[in-house]
Short mmCIF file of C-alpha atoms in Angstrom, two decimals:
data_model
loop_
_atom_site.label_atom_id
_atom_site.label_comp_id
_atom_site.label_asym_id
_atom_site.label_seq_id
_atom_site.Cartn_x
_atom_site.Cartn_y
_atom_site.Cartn_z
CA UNK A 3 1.52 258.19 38.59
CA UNK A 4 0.43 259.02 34.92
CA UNK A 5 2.87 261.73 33.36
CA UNK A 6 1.18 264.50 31.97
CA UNK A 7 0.33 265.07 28.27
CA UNK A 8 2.90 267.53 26.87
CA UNK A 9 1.19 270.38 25.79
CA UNK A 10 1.11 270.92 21.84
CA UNK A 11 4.40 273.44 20.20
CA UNK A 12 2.83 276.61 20.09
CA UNK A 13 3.52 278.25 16.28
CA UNK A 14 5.58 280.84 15.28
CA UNK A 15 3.57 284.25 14.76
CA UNK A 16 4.46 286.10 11.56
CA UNK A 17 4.13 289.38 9.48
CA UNK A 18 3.97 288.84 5.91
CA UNK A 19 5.27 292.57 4.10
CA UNK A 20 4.62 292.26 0.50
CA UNK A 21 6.39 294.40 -1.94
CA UNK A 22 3.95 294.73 -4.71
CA UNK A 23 6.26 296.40 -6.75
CA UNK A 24 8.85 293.69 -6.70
CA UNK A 25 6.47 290.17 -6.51
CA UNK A 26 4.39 289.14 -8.69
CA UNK A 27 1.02 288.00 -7.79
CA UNK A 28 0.80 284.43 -9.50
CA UNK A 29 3.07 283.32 -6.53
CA UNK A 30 0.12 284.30 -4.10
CA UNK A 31 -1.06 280.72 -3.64
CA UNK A 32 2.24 278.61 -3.38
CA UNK A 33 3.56 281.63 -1.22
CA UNK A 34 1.26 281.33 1.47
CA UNK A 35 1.28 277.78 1.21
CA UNK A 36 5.44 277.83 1.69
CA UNK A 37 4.75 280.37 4.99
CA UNK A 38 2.07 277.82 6.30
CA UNK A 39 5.25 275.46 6.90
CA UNK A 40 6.98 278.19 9.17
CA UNK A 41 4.45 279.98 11.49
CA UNK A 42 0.70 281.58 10.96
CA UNK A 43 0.63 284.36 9.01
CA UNK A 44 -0.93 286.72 11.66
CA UNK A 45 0.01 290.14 9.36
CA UNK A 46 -0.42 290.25 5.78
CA UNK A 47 0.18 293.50 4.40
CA UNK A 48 1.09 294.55 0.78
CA UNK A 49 2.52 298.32 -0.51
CA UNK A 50 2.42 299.74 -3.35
CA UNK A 51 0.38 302.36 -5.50
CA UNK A 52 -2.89 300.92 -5.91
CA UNK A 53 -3.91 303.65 -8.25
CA UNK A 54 -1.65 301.82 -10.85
CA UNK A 55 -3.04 299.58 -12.95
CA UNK A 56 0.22 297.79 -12.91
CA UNK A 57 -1.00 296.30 -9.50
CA UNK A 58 -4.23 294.98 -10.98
CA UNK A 59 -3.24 291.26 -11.23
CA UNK A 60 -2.70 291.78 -7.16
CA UNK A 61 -5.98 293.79 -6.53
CA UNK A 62 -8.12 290.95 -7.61
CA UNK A 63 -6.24 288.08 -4.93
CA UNK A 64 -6.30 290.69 -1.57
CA UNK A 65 -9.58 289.46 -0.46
CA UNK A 66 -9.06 285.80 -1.40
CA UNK A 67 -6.04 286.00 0.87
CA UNK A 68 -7.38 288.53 3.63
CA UNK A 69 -4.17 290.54 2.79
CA UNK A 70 -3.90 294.33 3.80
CA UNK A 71 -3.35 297.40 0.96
CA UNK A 72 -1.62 299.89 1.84
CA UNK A 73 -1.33 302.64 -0.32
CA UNK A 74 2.35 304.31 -1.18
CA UNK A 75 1.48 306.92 -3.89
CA UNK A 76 4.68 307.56 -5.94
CA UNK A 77 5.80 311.42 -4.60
CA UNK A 78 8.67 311.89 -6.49
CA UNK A 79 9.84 310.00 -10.23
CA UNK A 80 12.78 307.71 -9.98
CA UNK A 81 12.33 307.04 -6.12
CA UNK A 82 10.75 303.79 -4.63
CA UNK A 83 8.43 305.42 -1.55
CA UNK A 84 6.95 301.83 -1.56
CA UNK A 85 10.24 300.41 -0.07
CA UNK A 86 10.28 303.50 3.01
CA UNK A 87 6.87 302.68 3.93
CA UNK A 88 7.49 298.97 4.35
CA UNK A 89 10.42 299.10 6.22
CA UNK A 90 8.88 301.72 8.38
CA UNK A 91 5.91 299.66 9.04
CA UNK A 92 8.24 296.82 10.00
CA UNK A 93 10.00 298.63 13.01
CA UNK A 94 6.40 299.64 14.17
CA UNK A 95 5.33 296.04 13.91
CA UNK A 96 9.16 294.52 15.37
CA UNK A 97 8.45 296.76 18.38
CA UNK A 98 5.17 295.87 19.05
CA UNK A 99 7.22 291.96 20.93
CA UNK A 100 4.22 290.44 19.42
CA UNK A 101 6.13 288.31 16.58
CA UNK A 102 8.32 285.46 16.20
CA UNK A 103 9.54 286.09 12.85
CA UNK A 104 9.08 288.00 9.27
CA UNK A 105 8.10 287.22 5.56
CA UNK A 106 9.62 289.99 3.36
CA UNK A 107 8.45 289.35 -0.25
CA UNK A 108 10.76 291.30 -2.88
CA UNK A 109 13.72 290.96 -4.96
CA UNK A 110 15.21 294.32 -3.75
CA UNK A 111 18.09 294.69 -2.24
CA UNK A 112 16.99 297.84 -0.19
CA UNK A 113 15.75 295.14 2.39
CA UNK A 114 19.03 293.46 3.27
CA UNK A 115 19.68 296.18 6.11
CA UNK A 116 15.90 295.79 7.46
CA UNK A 117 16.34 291.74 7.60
CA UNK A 118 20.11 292.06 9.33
CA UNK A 119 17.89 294.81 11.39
CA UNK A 120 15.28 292.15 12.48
CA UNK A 121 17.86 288.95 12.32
CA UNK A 122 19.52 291.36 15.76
CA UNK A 123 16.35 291.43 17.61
CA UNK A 124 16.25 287.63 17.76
CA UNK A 125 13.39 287.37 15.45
CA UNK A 126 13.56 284.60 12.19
CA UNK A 127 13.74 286.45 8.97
CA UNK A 128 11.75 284.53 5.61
CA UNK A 129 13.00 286.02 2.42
CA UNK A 130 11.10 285.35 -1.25
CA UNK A 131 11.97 287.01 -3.72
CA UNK A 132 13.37 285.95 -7.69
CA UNK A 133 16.35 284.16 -8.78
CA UNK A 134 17.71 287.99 -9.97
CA UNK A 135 17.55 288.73 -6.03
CA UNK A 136 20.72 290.18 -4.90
CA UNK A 137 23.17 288.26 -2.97
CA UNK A 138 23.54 290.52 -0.20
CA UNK A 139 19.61 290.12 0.70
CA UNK A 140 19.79 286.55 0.62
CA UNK A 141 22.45 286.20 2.78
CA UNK A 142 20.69 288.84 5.25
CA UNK A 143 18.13 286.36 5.54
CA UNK A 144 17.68 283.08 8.12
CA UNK A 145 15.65 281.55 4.85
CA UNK A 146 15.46 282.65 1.21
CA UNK A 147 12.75 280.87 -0.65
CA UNK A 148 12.98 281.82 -4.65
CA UNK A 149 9.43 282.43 -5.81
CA UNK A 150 10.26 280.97 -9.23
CA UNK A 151 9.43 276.99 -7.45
CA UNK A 152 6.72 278.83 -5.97
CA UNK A 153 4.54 279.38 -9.03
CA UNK A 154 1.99 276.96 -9.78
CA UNK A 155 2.50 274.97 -13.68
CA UNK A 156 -0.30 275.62 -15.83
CA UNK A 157 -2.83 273.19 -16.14
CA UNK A 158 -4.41 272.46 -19.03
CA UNK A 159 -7.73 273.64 -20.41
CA UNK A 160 -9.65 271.38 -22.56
CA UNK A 161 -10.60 272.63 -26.35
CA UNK A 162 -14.81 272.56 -25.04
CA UNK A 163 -15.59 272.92 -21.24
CA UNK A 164 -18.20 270.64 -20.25
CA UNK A 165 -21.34 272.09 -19.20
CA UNK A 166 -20.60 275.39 -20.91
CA UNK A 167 -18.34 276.17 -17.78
CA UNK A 168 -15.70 278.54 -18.71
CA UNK A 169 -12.57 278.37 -17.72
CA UNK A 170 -11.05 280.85 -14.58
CA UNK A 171 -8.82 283.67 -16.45
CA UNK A 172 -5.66 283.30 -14.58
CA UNK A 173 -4.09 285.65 -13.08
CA UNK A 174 -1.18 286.35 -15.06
CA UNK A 175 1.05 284.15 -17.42
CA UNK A 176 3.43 281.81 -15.12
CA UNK A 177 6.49 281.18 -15.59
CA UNK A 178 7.62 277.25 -16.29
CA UNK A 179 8.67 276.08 -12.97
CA UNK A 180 12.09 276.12 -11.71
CA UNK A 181 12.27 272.34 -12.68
CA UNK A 182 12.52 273.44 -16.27
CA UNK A 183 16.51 274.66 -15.13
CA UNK A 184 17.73 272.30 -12.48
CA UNK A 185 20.79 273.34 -11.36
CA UNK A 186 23.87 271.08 -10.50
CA UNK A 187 23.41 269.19 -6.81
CA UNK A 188 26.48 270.86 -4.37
CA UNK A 189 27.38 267.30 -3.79
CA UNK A 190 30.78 268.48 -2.52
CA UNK A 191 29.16 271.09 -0.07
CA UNK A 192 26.61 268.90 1.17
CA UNK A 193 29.47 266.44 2.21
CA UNK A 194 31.44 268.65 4.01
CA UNK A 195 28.27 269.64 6.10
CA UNK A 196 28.05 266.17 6.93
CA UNK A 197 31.37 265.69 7.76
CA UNK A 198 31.59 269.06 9.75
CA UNK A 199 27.93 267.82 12.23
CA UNK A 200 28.92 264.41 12.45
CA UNK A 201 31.45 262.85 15.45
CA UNK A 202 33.27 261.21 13.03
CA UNK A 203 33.36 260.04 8.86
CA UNK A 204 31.02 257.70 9.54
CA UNK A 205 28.39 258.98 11.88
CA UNK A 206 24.64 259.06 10.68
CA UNK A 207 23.54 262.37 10.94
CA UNK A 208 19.87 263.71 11.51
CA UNK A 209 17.90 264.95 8.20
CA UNK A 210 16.57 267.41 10.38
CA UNK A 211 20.09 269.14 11.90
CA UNK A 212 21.34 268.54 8.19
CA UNK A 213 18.80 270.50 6.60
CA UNK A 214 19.54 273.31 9.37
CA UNK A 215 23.35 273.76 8.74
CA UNK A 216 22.30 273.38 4.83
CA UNK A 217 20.37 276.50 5.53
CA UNK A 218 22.30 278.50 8.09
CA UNK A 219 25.50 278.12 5.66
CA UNK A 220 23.56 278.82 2.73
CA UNK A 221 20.23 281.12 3.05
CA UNK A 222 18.79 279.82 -0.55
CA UNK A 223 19.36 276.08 -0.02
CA UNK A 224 16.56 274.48 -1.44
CA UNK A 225 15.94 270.83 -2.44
CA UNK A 226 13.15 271.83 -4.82
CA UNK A 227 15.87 273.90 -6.87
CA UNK A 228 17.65 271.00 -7.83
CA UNK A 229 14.65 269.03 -9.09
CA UNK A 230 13.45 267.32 -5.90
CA UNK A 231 10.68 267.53 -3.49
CA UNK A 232 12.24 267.11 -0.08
CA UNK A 233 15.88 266.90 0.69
CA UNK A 234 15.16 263.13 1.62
CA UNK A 235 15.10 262.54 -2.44
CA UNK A 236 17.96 264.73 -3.11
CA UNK A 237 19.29 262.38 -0.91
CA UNK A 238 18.18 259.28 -1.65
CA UNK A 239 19.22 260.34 -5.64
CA UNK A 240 22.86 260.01 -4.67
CA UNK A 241 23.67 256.24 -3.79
CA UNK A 242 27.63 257.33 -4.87
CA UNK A 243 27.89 260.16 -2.36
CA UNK A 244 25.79 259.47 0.16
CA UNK A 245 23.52 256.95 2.39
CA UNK A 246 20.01 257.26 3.81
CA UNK A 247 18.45 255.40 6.47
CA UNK A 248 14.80 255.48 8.02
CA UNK A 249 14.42 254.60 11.91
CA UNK A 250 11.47 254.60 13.54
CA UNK A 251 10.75 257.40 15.75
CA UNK A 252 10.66 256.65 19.71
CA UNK A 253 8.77 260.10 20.15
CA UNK A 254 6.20 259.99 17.47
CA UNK A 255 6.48 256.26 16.18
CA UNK A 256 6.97 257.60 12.80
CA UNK A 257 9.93 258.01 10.51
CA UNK A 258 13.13 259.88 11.26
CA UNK A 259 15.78 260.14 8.02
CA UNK A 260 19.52 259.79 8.81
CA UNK A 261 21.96 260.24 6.03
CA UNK A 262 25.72 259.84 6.05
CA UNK A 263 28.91 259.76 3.03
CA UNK A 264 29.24 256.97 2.07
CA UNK A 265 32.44 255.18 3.00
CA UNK A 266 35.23 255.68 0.65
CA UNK A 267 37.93 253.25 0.12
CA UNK A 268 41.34 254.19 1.16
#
């Protein structure tokens, strides 16, 4: 008797809350493009006081991106009524049963209670926000992605466009990408992960279930921060430290990464 086809993972739902105060809209692309990798974006709301013209770099993406306004006028000097109305709107949308997980885009630390809030519910918590982010609201989150590798590099603009084309303004100045200041590989940490999942020294360990301790241990863990695509090449980059090995999958018939320390003589 033919076995049934399994039926295809259903996606993660997600709300996206935007603090437009604290996130600068030239990560709008690579940003959405990052949450496409976790679940479908099915709420995409951004606060702040769209009567400032400080916002206006972010007014002229919402419709490219089908992403939600909503307006937070500034009551009283010196207080951040963007911030209340966000996390407010998050309970609203946490009790509603009707997500898997959230996106909170900012760099403020007045979030880390709202993500531990949402992280006790059961529900994944995505955090992006700048390298200046506070510790405490990184480590509140499942995932912190640092918007700085989110920004798209320049691309060049030639001296005449053909065709009298002009050029698209951009949206605001980029910053270099976070490539420009690699920081040091955490050879030692990643070997104690392996060491810590694995049976024994010399087990090969999953790429998958490594990247997931990687993360759970350290929220901001990111391959891409240390000048490499995919933790496979961060990987592969260290024949001293450590070994990688491709098997082919008996699920999928594609490739599954293993990785391991390498063997150290006694």
């Amino acid at each position: 008797m033919a076995s049934k086809p399994q039926a295809p993972r259903q996606q993660k739902h997600l709300a996206v809350l935007i603090d437009a105060d604290n996130a600068p809209a030239a990560i709008v692309e690579g940003l959405f493009e990052e949450i496409a990798k976790y679940g479908i974006a099915s709420v995409k709301r951004i606060y702040g006081d769209w009567t400032s013209p400080q916002l206006g770099s972010w007014k002229k993406v919402l419709l490219d991106y089908s992403i939600q306004p909503i307006q937070q006028f500034a009551y009283t000097r010196g207080k951040n009524a963007t911030d209340s109305s966000l996390i407010i709107d998050a309970m609203d949308l946490l009790y509603t049963r009707r997500f898997d997980g959230f996106c909170l885009v900012s760099s403020d630390s007045d979030f880390t209670r709202l993500a531990a809030r949402l992280r006790e519910e059961g529900l994944t918590v995505y955090g992006f926000g700048e390298e200046k982010t506070p510790k405490a609201f990184v480590s509140a989150c499942d995932k912190f992605i640092y918007t700085e590798i989110l920004r798209a590099s320049p691309e060049p603009q030639a001296d005449h466009p053909s065709n009298g084309d002009k050029p698209a303004p951009a949206l605001e100045a980029p910053k270099p990408p976070a490539e420009s200041k690699k920081l040091k590989v955490p050879l030692e940490f990643i070997a104690k992960v392996l060491d810590d999942i694995g049976d024994d020294e010399d087990e090969w360990v999953h790429l998958g279930a490594l990247g997931s301790n990687l993360s759970k241990l350290r929220p901001d863990f990111d391959a891409r921060l240390y000048g490499f695509k995919k933790l496979s090449d961060l990987i592969k980059a260290q024949p001293k430290r450590f070994e990688l090995q491709a098997r082919v999958s008996s699920t999928s018939g594609g490739k599954d990464f293993y990785a391991r320390n390498v063997k150290r003589e006694p």
